[in-house]
Short mmCIF file of C-alpha atoms in Angstrom, two decimals:
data_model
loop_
_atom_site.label_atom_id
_atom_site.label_comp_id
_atom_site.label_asym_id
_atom_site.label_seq_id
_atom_site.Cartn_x
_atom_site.Cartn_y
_atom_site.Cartn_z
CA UNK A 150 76.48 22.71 -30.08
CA UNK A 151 79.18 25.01 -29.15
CA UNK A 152 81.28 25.67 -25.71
CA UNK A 153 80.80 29.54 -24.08
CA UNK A 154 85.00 29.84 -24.76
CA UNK A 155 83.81 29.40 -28.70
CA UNK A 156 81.21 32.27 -28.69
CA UNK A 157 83.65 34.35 -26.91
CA UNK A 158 86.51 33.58 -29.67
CA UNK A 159 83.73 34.39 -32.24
CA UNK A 160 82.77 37.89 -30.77
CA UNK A 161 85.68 38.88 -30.11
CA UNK A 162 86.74 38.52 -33.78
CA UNK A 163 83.51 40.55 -35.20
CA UNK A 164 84.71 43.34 -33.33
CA UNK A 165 88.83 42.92 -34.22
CA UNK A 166 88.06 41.87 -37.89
CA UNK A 167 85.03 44.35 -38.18
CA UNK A 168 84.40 46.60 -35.47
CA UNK A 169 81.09 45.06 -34.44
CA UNK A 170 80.41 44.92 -30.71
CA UNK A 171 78.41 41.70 -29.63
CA UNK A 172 80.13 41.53 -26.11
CA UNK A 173 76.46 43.37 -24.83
CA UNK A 174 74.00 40.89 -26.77
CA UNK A 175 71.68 39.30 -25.08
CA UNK A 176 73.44 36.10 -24.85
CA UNK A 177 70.76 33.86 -25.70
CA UNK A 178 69.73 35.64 -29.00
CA UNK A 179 72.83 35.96 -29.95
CA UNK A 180 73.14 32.11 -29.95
CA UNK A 181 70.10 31.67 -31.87
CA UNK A 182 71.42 33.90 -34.07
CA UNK A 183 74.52 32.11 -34.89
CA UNK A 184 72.79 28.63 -34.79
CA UNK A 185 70.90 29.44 -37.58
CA UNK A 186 73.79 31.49 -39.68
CA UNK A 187 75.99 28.14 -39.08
CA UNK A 188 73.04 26.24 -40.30
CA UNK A 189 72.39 28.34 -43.10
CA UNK A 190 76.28 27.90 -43.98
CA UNK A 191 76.22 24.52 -43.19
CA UNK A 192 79.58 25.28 -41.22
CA UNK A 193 80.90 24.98 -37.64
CA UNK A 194 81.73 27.86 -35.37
CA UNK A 195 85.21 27.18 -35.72
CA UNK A 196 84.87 27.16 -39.77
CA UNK A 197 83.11 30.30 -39.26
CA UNK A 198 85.03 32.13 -37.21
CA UNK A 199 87.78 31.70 -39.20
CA UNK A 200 86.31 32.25 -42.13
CA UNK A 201 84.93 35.77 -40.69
CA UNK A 202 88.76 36.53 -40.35
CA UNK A 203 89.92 35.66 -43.67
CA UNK A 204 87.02 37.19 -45.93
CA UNK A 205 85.56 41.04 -45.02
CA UNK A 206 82.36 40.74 -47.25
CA UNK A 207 81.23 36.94 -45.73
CA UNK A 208 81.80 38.97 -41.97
CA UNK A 209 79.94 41.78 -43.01
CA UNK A 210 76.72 39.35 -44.19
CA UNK A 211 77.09 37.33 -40.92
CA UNK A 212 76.32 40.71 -39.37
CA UNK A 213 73.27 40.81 -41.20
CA UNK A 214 72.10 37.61 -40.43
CA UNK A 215 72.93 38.10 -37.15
CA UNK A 216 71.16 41.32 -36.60
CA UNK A 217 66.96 40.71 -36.65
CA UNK A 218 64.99 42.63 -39.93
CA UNK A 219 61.21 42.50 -38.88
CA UNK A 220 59.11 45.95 -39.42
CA UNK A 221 55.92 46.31 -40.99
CA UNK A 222 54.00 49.77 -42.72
CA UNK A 223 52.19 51.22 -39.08
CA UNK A 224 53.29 48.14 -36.89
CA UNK A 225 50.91 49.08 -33.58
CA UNK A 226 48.48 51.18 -35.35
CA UNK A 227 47.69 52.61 -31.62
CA UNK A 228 50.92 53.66 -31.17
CA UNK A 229 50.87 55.78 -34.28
CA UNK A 230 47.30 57.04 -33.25
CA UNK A 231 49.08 58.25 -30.01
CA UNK A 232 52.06 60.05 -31.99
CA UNK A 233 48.96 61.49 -33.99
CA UNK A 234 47.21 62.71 -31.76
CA UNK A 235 49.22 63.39 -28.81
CA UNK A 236 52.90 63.86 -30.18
CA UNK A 237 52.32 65.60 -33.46
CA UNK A 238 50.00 67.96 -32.49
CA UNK A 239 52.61 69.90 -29.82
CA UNK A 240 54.97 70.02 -32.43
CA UNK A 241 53.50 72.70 -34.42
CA UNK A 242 54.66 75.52 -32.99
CA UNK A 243 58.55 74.03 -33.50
CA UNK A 244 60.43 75.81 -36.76
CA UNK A 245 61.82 72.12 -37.46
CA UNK A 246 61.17 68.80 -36.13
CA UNK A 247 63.79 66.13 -35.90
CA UNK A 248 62.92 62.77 -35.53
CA UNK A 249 65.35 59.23 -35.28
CA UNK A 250 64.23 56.01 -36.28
CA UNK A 251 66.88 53.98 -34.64
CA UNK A 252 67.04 50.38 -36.53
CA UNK A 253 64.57 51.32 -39.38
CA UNK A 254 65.33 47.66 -40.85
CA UNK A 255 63.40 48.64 -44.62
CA UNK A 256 62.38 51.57 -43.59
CA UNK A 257 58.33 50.74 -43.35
CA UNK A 258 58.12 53.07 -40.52
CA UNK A 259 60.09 55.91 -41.77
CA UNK A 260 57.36 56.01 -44.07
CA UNK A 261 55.14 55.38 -42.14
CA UNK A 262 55.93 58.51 -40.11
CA UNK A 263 56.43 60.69 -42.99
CA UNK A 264 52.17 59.87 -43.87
CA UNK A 265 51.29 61.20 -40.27
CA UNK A 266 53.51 63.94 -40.69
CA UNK A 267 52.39 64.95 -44.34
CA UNK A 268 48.80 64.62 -43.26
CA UNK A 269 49.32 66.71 -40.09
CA UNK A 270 50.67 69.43 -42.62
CA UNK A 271 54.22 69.00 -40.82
CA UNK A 272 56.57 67.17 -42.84
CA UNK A 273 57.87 70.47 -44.64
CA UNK A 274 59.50 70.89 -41.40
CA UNK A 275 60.71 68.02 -40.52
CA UNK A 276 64.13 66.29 -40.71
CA UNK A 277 63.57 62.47 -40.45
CA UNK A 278 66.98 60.36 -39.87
CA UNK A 279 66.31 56.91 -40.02
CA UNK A 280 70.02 54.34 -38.98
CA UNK A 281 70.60 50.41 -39.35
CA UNK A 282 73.61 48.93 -38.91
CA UNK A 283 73.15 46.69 -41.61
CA UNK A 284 73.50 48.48 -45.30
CA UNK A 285 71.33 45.82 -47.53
CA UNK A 286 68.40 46.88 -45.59
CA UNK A 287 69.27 50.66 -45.77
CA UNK A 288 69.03 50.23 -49.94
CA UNK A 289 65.71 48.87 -49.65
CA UNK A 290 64.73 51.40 -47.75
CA UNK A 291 66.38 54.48 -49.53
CA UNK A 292 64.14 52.98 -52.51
CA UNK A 293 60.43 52.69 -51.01
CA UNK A 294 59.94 49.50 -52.87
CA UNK A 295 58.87 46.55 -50.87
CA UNK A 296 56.91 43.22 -51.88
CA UNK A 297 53.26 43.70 -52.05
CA UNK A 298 52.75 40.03 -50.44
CA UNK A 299 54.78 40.68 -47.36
CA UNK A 300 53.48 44.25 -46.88
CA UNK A 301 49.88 43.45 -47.70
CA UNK A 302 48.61 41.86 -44.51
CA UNK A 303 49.79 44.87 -42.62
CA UNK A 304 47.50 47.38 -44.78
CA UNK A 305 44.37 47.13 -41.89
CA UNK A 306 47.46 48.56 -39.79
CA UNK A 307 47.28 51.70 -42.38
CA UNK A 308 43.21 51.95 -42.02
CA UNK A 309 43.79 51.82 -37.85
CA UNK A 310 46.63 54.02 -37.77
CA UNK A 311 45.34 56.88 -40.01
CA UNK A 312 41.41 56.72 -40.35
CA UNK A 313 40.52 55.78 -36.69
CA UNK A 314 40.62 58.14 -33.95
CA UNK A 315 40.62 56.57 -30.59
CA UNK A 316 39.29 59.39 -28.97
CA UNK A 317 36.24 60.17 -31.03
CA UNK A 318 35.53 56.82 -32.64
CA UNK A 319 32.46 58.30 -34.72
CA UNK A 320 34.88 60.97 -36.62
CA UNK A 321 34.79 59.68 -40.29
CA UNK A 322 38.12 60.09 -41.64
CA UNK A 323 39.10 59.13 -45.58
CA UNK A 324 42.11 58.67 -46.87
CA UNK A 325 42.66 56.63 -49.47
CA UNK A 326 46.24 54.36 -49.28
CA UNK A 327 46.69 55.58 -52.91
CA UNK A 328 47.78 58.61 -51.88
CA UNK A 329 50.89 57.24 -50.74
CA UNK A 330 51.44 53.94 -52.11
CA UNK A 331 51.70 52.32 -55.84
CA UNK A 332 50.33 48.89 -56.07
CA UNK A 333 51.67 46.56 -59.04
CA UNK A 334 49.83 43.17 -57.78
CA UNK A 335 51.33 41.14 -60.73
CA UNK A 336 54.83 42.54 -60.07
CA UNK A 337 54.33 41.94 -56.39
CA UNK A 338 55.55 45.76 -55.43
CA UNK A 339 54.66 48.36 -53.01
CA UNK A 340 56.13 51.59 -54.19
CA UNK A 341 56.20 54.63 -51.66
CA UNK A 342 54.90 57.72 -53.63
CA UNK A 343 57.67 59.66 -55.01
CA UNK A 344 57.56 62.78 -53.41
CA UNK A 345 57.99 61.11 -49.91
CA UNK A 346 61.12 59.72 -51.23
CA UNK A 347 64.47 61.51 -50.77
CA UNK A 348 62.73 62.95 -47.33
CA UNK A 349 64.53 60.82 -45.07
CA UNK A 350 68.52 60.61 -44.31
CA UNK A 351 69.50 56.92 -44.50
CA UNK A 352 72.45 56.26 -42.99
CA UNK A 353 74.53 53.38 -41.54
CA UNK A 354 75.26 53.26 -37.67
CA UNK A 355 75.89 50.68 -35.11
CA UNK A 356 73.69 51.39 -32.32
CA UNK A 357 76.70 50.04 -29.70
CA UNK A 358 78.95 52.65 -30.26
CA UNK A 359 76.87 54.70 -28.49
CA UNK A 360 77.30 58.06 -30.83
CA UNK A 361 75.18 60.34 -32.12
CA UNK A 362 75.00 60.09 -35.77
CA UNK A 363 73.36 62.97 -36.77
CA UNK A 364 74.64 66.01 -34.15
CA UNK A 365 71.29 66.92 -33.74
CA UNK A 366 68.64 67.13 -30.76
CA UNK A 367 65.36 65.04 -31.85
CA UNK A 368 61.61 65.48 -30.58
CA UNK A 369 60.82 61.57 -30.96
CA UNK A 370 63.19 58.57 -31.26
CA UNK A 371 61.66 55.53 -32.38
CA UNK A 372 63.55 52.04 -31.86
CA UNK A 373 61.22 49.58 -31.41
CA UNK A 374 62.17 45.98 -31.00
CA UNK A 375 65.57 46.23 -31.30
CA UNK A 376 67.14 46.81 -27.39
CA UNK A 377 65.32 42.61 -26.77
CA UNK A 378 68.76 41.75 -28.35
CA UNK A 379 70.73 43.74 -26.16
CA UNK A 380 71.83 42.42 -22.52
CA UNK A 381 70.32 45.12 -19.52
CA UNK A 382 74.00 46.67 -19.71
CA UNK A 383 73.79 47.83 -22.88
CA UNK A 384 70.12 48.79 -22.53
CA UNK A 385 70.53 51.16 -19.78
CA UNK A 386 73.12 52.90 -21.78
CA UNK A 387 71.03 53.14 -25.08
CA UNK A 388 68.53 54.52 -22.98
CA UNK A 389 71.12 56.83 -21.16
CA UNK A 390 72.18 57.88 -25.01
CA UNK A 391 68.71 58.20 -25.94
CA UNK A 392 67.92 60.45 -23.24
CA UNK A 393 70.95 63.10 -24.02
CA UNK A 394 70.18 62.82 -27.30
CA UNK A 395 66.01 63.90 -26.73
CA UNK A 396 65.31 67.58 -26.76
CA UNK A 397 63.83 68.54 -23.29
CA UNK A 398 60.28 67.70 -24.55
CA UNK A 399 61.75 64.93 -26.45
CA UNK A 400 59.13 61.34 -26.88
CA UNK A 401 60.92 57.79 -27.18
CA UNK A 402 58.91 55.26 -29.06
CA UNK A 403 59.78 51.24 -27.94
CA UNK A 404 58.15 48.33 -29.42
CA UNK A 405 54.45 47.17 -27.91
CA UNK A 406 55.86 44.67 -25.52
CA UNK A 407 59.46 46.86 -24.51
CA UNK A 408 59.64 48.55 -21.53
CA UNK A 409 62.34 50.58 -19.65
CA UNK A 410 63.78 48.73 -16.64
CA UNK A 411 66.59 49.07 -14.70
CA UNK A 412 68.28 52.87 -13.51
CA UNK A 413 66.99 54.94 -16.49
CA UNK A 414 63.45 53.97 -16.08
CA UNK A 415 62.87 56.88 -13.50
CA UNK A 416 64.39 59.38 -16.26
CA UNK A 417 61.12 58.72 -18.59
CA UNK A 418 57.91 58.86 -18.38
CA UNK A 419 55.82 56.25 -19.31
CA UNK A 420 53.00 57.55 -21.22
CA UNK A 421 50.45 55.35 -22.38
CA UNK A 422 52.54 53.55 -24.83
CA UNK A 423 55.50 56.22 -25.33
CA UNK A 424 58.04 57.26 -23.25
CA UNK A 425 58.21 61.12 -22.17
CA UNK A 426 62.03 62.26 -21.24
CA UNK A 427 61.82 63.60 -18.22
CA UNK A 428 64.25 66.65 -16.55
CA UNK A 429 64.22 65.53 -12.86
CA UNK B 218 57.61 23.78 -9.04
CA UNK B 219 56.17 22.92 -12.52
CA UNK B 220 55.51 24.95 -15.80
CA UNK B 221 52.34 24.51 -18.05
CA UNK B 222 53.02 25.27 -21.57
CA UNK B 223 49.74 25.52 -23.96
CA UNK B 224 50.45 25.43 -27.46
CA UNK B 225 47.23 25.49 -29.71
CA UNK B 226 45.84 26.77 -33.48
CA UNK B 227 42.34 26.44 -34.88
CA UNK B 228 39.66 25.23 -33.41
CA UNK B 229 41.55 25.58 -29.62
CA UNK B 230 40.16 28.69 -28.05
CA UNK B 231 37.06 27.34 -26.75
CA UNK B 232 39.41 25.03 -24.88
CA UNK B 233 41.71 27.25 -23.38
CA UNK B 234 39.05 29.13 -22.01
CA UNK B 235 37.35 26.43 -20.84
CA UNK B 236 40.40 25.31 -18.84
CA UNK B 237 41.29 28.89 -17.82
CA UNK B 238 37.50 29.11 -16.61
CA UNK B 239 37.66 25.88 -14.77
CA UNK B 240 41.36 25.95 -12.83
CA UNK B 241 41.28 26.79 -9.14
CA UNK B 242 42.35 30.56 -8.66
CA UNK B 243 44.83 29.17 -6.23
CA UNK B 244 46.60 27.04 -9.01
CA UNK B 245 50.62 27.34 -8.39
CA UNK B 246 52.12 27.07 -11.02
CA UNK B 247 52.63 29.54 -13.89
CA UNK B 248 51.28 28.97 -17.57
CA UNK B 249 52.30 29.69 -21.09
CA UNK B 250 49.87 30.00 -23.82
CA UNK B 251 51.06 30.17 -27.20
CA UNK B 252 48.40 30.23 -29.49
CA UNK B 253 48.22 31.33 -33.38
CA UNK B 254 45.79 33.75 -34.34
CA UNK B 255 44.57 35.61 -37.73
CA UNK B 256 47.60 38.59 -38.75
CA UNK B 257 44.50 40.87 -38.49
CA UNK B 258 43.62 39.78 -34.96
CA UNK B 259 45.87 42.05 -32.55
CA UNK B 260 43.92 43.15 -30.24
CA UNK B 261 41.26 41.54 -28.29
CA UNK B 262 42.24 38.34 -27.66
CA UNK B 263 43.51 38.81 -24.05
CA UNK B 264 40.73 40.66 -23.14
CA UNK B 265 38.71 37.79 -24.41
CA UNK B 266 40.59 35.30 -22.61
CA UNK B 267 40.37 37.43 -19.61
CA UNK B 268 36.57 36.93 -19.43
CA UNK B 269 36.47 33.28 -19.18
CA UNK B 270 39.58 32.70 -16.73
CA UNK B 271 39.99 32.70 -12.84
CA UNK B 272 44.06 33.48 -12.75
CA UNK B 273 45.63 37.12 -14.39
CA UNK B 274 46.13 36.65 -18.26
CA UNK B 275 48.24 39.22 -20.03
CA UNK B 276 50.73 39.69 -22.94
CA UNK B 277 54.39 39.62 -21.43
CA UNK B 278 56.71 42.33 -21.51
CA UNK B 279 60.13 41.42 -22.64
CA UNK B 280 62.53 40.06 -19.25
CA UNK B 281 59.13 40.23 -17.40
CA UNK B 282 59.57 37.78 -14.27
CA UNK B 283 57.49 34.73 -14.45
CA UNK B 284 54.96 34.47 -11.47
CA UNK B 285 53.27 31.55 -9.75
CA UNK B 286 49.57 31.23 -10.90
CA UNK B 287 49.47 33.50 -13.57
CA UNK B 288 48.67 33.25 -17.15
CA UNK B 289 51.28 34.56 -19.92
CA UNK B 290 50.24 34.95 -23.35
CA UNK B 291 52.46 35.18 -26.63
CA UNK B 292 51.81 38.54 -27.80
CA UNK B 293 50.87 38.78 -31.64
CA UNK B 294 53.92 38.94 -33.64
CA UNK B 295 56.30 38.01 -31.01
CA UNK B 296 58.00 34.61 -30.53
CA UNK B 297 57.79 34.25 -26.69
CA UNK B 298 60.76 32.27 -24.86
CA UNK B 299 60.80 31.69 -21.07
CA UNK B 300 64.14 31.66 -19.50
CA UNK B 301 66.09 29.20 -16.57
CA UNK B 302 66.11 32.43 -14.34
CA UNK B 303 62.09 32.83 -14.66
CA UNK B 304 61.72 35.84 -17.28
CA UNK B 305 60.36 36.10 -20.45
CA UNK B 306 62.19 36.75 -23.62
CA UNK B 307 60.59 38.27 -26.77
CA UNK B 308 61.79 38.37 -30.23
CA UNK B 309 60.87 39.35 -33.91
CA UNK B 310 62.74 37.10 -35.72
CA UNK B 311 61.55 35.08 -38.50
CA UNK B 312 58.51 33.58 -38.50
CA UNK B 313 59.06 29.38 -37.77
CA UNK B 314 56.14 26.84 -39.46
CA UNK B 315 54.40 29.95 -41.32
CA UNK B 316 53.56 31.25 -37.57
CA UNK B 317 55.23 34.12 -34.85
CA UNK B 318 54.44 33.15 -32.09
CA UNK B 319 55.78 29.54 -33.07
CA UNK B 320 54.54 27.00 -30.69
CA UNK B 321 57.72 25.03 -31.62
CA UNK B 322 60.22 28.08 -30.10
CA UNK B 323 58.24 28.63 -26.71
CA UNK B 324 57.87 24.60 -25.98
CA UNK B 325 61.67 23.91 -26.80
CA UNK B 326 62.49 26.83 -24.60
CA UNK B 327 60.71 25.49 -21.77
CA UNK B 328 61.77 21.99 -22.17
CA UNK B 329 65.28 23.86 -22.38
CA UNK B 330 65.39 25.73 -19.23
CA UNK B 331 62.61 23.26 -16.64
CA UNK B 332 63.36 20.42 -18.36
CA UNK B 333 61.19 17.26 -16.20
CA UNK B 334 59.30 20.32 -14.62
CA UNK B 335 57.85 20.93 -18.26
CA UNK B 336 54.26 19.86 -18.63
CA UNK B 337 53.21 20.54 -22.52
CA UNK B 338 50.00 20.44 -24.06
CA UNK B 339 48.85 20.89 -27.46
CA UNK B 340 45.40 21.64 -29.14
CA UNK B 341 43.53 21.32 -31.89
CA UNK B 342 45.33 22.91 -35.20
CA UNK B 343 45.81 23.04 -38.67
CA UNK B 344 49.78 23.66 -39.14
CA UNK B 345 52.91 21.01 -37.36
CA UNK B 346 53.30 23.81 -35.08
CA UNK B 347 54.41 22.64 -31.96
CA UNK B 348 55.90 18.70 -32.79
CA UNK B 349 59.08 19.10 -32.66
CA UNK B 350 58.70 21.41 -29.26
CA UNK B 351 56.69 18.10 -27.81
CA UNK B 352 59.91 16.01 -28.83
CA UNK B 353 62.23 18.69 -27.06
CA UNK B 354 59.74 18.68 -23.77
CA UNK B 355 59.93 14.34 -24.07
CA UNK B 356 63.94 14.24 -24.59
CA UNK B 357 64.13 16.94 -21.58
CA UNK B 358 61.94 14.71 -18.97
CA UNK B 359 58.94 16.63 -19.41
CA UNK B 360 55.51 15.46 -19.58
CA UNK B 361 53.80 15.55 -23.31
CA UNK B 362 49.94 15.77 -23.57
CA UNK B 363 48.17 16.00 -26.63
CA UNK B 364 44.62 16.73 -27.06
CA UNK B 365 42.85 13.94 -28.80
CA UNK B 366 42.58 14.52 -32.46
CA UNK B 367 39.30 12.73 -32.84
CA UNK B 368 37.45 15.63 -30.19
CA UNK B 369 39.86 18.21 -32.31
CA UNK B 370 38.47 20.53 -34.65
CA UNK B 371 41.14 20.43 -37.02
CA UNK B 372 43.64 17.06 -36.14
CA UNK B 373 46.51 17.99 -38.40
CA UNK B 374 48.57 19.52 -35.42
CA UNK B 375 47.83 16.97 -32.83
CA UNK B 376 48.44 14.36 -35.53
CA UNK B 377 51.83 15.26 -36.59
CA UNK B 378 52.82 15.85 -32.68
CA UNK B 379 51.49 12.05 -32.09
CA UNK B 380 53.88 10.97 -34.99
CA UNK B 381 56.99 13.01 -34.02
CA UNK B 382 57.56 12.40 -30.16
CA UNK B 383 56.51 9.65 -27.65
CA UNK B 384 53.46 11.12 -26.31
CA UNK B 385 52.62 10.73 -22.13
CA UNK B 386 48.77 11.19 -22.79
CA UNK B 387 46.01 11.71 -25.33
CA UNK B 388 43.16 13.53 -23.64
CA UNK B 389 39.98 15.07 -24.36
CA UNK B 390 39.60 18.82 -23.21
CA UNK B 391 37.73 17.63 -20.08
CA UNK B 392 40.53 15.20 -19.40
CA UNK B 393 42.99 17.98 -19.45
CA UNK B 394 41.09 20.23 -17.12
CA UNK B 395 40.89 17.21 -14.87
CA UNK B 396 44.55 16.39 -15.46
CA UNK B 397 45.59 20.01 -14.51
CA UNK B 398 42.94 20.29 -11.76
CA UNK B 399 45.05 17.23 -9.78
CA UNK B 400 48.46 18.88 -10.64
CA UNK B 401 50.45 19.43 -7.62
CA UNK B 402 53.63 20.38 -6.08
#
């Protein structure tokens, strides 16, 4: 175990050796975070932070053990009925569509948005921007190849999300997970069809600094479960960003079990399981 | 003030809603289920819990506020942690003994922040799930009950949380519901 003065030493040189901002973690996390990174590394916080000040590359994979990599293909598959059917369907009209996936970890649900869009006959159109502040995971993504054993138990998620509709449950709807996956069992890989590759922009960002990183407006921002790391502080004011950032119609998109609390929560509309930005 | 913590795998949901049908809708204390189910299983379970049981069940939101008499319920895919300041803390990091939720995480939590308040009790299951959180609720002052593994369905979770802490009590699922019935302030 470690005294408070000791975390503080080791945040504050992230952000003077690296420029990563953990002052707003949820302080809890964060410690569980670190726990496990010094017993990965078999090293004390002391070793650590001083070895974070001495070598660039081990402080930039501390970050990335730090920061929390879970997605799946459709994670929710009602929340990606409700973007289908109550989302997508008022975007038509639109000449383009913008849409942020804020933390896209591997990038399952990038994908997994550019399916909905494809089959809604919109993803011409769109511009899909997908951020992570940590770059391994970026690569993956940029790529479209994941395991087939990790992904595999999520593929009921792809039957929900695209063949069920929640509002007429006896509509038959086929389509086949071929159309926009590979399988190689024996090679234990997942490919995303090429010609939904090279849609999305991939780009590094730390979520902290608060910026914009693509100067656009967007019609849906997705970060789900990444603000439970993040004290109330720096929620508010990811939700504050979010909401200048939203076109007027503009949809957020939190994980399942995320909700908006604190002064921002009267700026949205809560909407089933989406947030609606709202003017007044 | 006390805080029930339910950790449980196969073979435990006919006894968690057998206990949840049988406590006294005025019970006062709050209670934290973390139970495994199938990947596939998502949705459903609450509602199925919800049935049987005489106080509120539902799945948390993150930095919900824990209340008196209600049921909380790791949601699928979501460690659950309860906090010293009485909220709930969710998380997708890795999974811990093959399972998220990880009984393990939510008891050491709660022997963490209510230490001697901290009543654990853990069900019939087929993983280790859930020893090494009885140890933490032991070491904190808490009480540890573990249903008996001859009345379990599967014993290898009860068995392994007999061998790694100091048990209080080995009880049959009646013996709990009695044990919990006579809990009081």
């Amino acid at each position: 175990m470690f005294e408070e003065e000791d975390v503080k030493i080791l945040i504050r040189a992230l952000k003077d050796c690296g420029g990563y901002d953990f002052s707003d973690y949820s302080l809890k996390s964060f410690l569980r975070r670190v726990e496990k990174v010094l017993y990965d590394n078999k090293m004390d916080i002391y070793t650590l932070t001083n070895a974070i000040k001495i070598d660039s590359n081990f402080l930039e994979q501390v970050v990335k053990d730090i920061t929390v990599n879970t997605t799946e293909i459709f994670r929710d598959p009602s929340v990606w009925q409700i973007i289908k059917y109550r989302v997508l369907p008022k975007l038509h009209a639109q000449k383009e569509i913008n849409i942020w996936h804020a933390g896209c970890s591997i990038g399952m649900e990038v994908y997994s948005m550019e399916i909905l869009l494809y089959e809604a006959g919109l993803l011409d159109k769109a511009r899909i921007y997908a951020t992570d502040i940590n770059s391994d995971v970026l690569k993956t993504a940029e790529e479209g190849v994941f395991s087939y054993r990790s992904a595999s138990e999520y593929l009921d998620n792809y039957r929900k999300a695209l063949c069920v509709n929640p509002y007429n449950m006896d509509e038959k709807i086929i389509v086949p997970i071929e159309k926009y996956l590979d399988f190689n069992i024996p090679k234990d890989t997942l490919k995303v069809k090429p010609f939904l590759l090279s849609k999305a922009v991939f780009k590094k960002h730390n979520l902290v600094s608060g910026t914009n990183p693509f100067n656009v407006k967007y019609d849906m921002i997705l970060c789900r479960n990444v603000l439970i790391y993040f004290n109330q502080t720096l929620q508010n004011k990811l939700f504050m960003d979010f909401w200048k950032y939203l076109n007027d119609d503009g949809v957020l998109v939190l994980g399942i079990h995320e909700s908006i609390l604190g002064p921002m929560s009267s700026k949205y509309d809560k909407k089933g399981l989406i947030y609606q930005k709202k003017l007044f | 003030m006390l805080y029930v913590v339910i950790g449980g795998s196969a073979g435990s949901f006919p006894v968690v809603t057998g206990l949840l049908a049988s406590l006294d809708k005025n019970f006062p204390f709050p209670m934290f289920l973390c139970l495994h189910r199938l990947k596939n299983v998502r949705t459903g379970f609450v509602e199925a819990l919800r049935l049987k049981s005489v106080l509120p069940v539902s799945e948390p939101y993150d930095r919900e506020p824990v209340l008196r008499g209600h049921v909380y319920l790791a949601p699928a895919n979501y460690h659950m942690y309860v906090t010293k300041s009485e909220t709930i803390s969710l998380s997708t990091e890795e999974v811990v003994n093959h399972s998220r939720p990880s009984i393990d995480i939510t008891f050491s939590s709660a022997a963490r922040s209510f230490g001697s308040k901290c009543v654990g009790i853990l069900l019939s299951g087929a993983n280790k799930d859930g020893a090494l959180g009885m140890k933490a609720i032991k070491e904190a002052g808490g009480t540890a009950i573990v249903q008996s593994p001859d009345e379990c369905q599967v014993r290898t979770m009860t068995t392994a949380a007999i061998k790694a802490a100091d048990v209080d009590y080995i009880l049959t699922g009646a013996q709990i519901i009695s044990y919990l019935q006579k809990l009081k302030e």
